[in-house]
Coordinates of C-alpha atoms and ligand atoms in Angstrom, one line a residue:
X12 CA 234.4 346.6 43.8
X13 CA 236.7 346.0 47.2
X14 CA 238.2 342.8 47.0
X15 CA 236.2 341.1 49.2
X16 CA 233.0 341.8 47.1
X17 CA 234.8 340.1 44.0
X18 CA 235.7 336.9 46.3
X19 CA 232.1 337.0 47.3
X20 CA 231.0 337.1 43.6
X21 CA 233.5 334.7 42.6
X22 CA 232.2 332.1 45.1
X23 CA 228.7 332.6 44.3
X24 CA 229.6 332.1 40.7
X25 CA 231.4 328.6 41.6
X26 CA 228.1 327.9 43.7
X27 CA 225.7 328.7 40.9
X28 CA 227.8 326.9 38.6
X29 CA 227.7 323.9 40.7
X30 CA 224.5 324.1 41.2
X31 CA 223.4 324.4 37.6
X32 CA 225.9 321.2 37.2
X33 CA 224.4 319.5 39.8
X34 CA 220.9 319.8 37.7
X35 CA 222.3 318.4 34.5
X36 CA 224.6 315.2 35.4
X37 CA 224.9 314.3 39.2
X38 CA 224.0 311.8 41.4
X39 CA 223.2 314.2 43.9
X40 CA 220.9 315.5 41.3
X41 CA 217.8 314.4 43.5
X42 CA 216.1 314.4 40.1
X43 CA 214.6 311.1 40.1
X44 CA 212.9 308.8 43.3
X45 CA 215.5 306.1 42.7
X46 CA 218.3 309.1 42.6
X47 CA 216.5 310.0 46.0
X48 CA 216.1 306.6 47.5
X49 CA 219.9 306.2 46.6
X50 CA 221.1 309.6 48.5
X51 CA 219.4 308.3 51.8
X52 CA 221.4 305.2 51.6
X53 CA 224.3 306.8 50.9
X54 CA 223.9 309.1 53.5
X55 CA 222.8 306.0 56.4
X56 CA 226.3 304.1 55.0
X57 CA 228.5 307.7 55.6
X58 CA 226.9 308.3 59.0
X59 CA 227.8 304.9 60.2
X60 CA 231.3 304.3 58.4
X61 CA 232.1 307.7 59.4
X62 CA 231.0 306.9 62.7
X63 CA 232.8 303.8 63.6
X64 CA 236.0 305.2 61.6
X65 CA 235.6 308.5 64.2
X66 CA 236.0 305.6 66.7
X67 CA 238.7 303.8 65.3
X68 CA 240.7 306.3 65.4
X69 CA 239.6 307.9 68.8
X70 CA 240.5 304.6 70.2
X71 CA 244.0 304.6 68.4
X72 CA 244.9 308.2 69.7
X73 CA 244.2 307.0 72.6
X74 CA 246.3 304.2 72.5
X75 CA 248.8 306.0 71.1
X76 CA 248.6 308.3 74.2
X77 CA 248.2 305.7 76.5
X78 CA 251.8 303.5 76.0
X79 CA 253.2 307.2 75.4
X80 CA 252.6 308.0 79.3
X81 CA 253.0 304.0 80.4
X82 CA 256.7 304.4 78.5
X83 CA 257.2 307.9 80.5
X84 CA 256.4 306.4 83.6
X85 CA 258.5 303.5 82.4
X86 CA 255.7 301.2 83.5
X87 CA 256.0 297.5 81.5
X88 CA 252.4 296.2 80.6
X89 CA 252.3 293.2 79.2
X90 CA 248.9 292.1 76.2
X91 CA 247.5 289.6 79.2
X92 CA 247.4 292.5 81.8
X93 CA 245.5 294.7 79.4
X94 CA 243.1 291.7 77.8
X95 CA 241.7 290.5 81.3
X96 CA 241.2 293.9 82.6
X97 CA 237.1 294.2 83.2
X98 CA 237.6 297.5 81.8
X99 CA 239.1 296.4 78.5
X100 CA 236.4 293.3 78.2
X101 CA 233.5 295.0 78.2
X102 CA 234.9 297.8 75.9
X103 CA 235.6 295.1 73.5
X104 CA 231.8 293.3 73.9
X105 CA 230.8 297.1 73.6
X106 CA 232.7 297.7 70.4
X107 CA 232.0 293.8 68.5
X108 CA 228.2 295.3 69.3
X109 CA 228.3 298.2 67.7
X110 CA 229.6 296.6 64.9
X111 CA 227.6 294.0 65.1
X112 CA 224.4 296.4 65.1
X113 CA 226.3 298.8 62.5
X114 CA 226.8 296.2 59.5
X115 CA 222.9 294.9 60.6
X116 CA 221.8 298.6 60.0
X117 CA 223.4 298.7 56.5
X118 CA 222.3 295.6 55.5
X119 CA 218.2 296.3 56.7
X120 CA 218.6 299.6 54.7
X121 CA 220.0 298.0 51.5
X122 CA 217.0 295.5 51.7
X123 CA 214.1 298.1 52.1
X124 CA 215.7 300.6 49.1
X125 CA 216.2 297.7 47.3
X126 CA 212.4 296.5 48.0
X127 CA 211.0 300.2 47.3
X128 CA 212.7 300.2 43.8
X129 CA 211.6 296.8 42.9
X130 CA 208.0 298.2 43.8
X131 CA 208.4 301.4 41.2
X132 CA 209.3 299.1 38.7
X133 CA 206.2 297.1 39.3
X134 CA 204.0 300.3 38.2
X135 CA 205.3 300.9 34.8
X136 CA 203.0 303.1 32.8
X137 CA 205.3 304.0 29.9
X138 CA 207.6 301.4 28.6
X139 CA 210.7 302.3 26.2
X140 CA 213.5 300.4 24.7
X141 CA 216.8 301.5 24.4
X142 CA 219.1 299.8 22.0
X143 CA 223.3 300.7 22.6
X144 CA 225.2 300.9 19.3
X145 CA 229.0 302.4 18.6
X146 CA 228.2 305.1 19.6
X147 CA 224.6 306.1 19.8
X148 CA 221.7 305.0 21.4
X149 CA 218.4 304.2 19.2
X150 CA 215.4 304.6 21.4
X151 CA 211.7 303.2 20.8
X152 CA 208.8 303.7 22.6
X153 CA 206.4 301.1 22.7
X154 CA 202.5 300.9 22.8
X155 CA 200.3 297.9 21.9
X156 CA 198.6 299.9 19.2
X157 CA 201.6 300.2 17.0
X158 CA 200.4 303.7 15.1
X159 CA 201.8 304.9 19.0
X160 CA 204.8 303.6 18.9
X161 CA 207.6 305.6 17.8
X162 CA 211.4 305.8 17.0
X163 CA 214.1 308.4 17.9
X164 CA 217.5 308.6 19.3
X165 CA 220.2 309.5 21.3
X166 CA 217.6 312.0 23.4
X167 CA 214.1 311.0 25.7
X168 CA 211.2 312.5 26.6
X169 CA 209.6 311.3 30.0
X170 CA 206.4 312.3 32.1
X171 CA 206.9 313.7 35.4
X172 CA 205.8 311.4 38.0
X173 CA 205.3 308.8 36.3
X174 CA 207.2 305.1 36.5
X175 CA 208.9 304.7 32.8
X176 CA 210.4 301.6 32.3
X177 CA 213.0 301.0 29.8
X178 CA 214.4 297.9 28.3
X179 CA 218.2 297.9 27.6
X180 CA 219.4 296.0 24.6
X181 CA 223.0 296.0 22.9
X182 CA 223.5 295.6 19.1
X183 CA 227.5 295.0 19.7
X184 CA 229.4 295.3 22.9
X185 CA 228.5 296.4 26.5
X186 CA 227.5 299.7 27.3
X187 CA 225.8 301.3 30.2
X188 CA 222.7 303.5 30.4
X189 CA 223.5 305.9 32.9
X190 CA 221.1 309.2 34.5
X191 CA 223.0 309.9 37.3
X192 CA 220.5 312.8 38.2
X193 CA 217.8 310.1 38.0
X194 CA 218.8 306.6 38.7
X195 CA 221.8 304.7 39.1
X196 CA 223.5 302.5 36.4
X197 CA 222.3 299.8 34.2
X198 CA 224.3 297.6 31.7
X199 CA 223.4 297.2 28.3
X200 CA 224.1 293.5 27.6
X201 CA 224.2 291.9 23.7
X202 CA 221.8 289.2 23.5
X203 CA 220.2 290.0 26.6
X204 CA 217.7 292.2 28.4
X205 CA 218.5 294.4 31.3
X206 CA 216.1 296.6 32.3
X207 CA 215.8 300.2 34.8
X208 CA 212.8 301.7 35.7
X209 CA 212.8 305.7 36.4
X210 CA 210.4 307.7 38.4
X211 CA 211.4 311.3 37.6
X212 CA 210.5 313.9 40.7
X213 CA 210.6 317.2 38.7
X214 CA 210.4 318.9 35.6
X215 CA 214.2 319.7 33.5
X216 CA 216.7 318.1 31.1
X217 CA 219.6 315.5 32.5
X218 CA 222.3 314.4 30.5
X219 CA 223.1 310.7 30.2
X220 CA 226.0 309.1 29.7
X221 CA 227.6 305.6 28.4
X222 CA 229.2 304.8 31.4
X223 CA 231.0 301.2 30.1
X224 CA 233.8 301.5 27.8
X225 CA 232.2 300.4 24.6
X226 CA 235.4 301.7 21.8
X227 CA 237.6 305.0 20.7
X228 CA 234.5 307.1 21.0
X229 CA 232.9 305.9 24.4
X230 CA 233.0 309.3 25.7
X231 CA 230.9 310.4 22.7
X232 CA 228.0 308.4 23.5
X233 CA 225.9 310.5 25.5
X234 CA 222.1 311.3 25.7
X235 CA 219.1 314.1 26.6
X236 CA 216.9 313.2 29.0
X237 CA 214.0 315.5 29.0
X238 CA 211.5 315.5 31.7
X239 CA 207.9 317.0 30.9
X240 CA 204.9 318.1 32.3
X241 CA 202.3 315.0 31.6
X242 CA 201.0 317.7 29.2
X243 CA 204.1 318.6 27.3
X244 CA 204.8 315.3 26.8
X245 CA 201.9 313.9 25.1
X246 CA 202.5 317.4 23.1
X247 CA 206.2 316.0 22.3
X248 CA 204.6 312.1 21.8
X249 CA 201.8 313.5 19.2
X250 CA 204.3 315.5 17.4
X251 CA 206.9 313.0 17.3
X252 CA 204.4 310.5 15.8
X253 CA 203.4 312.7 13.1
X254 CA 205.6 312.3 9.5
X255 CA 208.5 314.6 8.6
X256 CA 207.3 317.8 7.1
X257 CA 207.0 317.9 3.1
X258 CA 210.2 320.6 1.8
X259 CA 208.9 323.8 0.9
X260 CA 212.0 326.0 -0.7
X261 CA 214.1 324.5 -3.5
X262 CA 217.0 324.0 -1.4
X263 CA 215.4 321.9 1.2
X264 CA 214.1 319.8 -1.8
X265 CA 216.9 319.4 -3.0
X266 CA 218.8 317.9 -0.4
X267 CA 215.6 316.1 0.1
X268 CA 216.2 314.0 -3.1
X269 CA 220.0 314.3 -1.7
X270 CA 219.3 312.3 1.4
X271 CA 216.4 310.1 0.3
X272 CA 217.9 308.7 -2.6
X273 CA 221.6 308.6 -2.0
X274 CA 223.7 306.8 0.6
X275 CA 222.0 308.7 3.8
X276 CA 218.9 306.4 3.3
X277 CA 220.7 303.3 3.5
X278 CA 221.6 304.1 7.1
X279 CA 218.9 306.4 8.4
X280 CA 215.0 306.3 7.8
X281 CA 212.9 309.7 7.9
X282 CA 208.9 309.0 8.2
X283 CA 206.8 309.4 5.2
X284 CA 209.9 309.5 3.1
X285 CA 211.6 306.7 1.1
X286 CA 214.7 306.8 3.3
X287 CA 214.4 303.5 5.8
X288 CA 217.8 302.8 6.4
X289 CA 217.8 301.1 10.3
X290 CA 221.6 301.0 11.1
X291 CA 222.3 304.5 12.1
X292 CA 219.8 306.9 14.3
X293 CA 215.8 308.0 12.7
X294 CA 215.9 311.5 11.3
X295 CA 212.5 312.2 11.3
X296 CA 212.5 314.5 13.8
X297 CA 216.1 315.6 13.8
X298 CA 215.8 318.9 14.3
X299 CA 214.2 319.2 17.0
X300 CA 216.6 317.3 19.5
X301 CA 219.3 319.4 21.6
X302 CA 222.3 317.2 20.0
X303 CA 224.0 315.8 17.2
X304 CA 225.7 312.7 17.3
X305 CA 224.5 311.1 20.4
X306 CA 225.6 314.4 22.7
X307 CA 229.1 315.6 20.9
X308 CA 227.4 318.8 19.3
X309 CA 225.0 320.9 20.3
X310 CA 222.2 321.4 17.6
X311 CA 222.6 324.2 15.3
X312 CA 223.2 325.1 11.7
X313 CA 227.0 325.1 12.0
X314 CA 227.4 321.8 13.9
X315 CA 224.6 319.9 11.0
X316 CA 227.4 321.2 8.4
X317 CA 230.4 320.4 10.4
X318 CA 229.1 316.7 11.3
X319 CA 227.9 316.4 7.7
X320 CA 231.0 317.4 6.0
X321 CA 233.4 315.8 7.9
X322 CA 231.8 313.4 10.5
X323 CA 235.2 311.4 10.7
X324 CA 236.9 314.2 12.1
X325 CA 234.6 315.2 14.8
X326 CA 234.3 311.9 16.2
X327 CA 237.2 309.1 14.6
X328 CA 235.7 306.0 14.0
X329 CA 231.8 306.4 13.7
X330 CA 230.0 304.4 11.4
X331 CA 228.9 307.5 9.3
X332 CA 231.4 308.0 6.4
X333 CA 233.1 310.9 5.3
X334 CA 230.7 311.4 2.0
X335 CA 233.1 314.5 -0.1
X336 CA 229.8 316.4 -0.7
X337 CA 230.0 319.2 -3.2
X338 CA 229.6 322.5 -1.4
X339 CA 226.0 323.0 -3.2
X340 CA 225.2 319.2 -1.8
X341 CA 226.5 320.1 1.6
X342 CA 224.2 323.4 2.0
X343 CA 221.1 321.4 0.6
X344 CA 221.3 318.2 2.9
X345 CA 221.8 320.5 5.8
X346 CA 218.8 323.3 4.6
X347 CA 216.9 319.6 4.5
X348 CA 218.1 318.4 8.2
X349 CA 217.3 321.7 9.4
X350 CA 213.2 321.0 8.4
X351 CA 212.8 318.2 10.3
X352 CA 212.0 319.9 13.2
Ligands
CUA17 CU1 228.8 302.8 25.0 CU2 230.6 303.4 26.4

């Protein structure tokens, strides 16, 4: 391939990558109708700052120029001269107008994006609360007939289309629930209720983010937003309600009786087991989420033994001990974890 043909590649590698990027975590994600409603204001505020700073400068050049060729000519004006020429006057009534009409612009725009997000929030149909710990997020969906509602964590499942609101509540310091792709930023307050409601335009999965430094491990406080078809979801919502599966081989059982009668169930509750432990994240479904540890790993066998082993390492300072599980411990707990799909 001729060089040229490897810069072409090369840049539409960077442009797919960007792209795929831009999908995942981005405010120009376009993901969301607040996320959309957001780009249009941005771009009204560039158009007129860039704009009137194109003019500001235009105006300074000119300046610039201007006393440049008065000095050449070695022509003395004096600031009275140039305020009371008509010229000058109406330039200046011109440009305290445009400003004038500029900042009014910005201002009227703010109002109606403001007013159109207050609406979507009016029209909930799916309402969710998510709790902000060091460093995870517990998420519950609520439904007045409680055999709907359902725990999880540190990953979400929305409906396309369809206005989800969801209550933000801290168990310890401030954090931020943040879906770039989808919305813009909302604190998470202790001992108060903040709320953001999301209106999601297409189907894909957009990674959140803890965007208030909350401790050491802020950076490791991520989630999974995953937005479905109205079909897939009430697929994920009836599955997610269901118990965790029974083990089948001796292994899994094993670490069954490993987790539900030993220290993990203090912390952590599975459904339709003993464990029902409520200060680290639910484990019923476990599996079936793309991350461990509130985003840090990806989900696979090697990261459950990794994290299990040696949580302290992988991220300093969690709540979840370091538990020196004999190697026979450590492959039955994970062989467990790996069931609850
Ligand atoms: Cu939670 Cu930063």
């Amino acid at each position: 391939m001729s060089w040229r043909g490897r810069a072409a590649m090369v840049v539409l590698l960077m442009l797919l990558g960007a792209c795929q990027v831009q999908n995942y975590q981005s405010a120009f994600g376009d993901a969301g109708v607040e996320d959309r409603q957001f780009l249009f204001l941005f771009g009204i505020f560039l158009v007129i700052c860039t704009a009137m700073y194109v003019l500001v400068i235009a105006f300074l050049i000119a300046g610039i120029l201007r006393r440049r060729r008065a000095g050449d000519a070695n022509v003395v004006e004096t600031g009275r001269h140039h305020d009371s020429h008509p010229l000058m006057r109406t330039g200046l009534i011109v440009w305290s107008a445009l400003v004038g009409i500029g900042l009014f612009a910005l201002a009227v725009a703010s109002f109606f994006t403001d007013r159109s997000m207050a609406n979507a929030a009016a029209h909930e149909k799916l309402s969710v609360t998510v709790t902000g710990n060091q460093w995870w997020w517990d998420v519950q969906y609520n439904s007045s007939d409680p055999s709907k509602s359902l725990r999880t964590a540190n990953e979400l499942h929305v409906p396309v289309g369809v206005p989800t609101r969801i209550i933000l509540r801290s168990n310890d310091v401030i954090h931020s629930f943040w879906v770039p792709s989808l919305t813009g930023k909302q604190d998470l307050i202790p001992g108060r209720e903040t709320d953001v409601t999301i209106v999601p335009r297409r189907v894909g999965i957009f990674r959140g983010q803890c965007a208030e430094f909350c401790g050491t491990q802020h950076a490791h406080m991520a989630f999974v937003v995953n937005v479905d078809s109205y079909r897939d979801f009430l697929k994920w919502w009836q599955h997610q309600l269901q118990s965790a599966p029974a083990p089948t081989t001796p292994i899994a059982r094993a670490g069954y009786n490993y987790v539900t009668q030993r220290q993990c169930s203090m912390c952590h509750s599975i459904a339709g087991t003993p464990a029902g432990g409520r200060v680290g994240p639910d484990l019923t479904h476990l599996a079936s989420r793309r991350t461990i540890a509130a985003g840090t790993l990806p989900m696979s066998a090697g990261n459950l033994y990794g994290w299990v082993a040696d949580p302290q390492s992988i991220k300093p300072g969690t709540k979840m001990p370091t538990m020196n599980l004999e190697p026979q411990e450590l492959h039955a707990v994970v062989a467990y974890l790996e069931t609850l799909k």
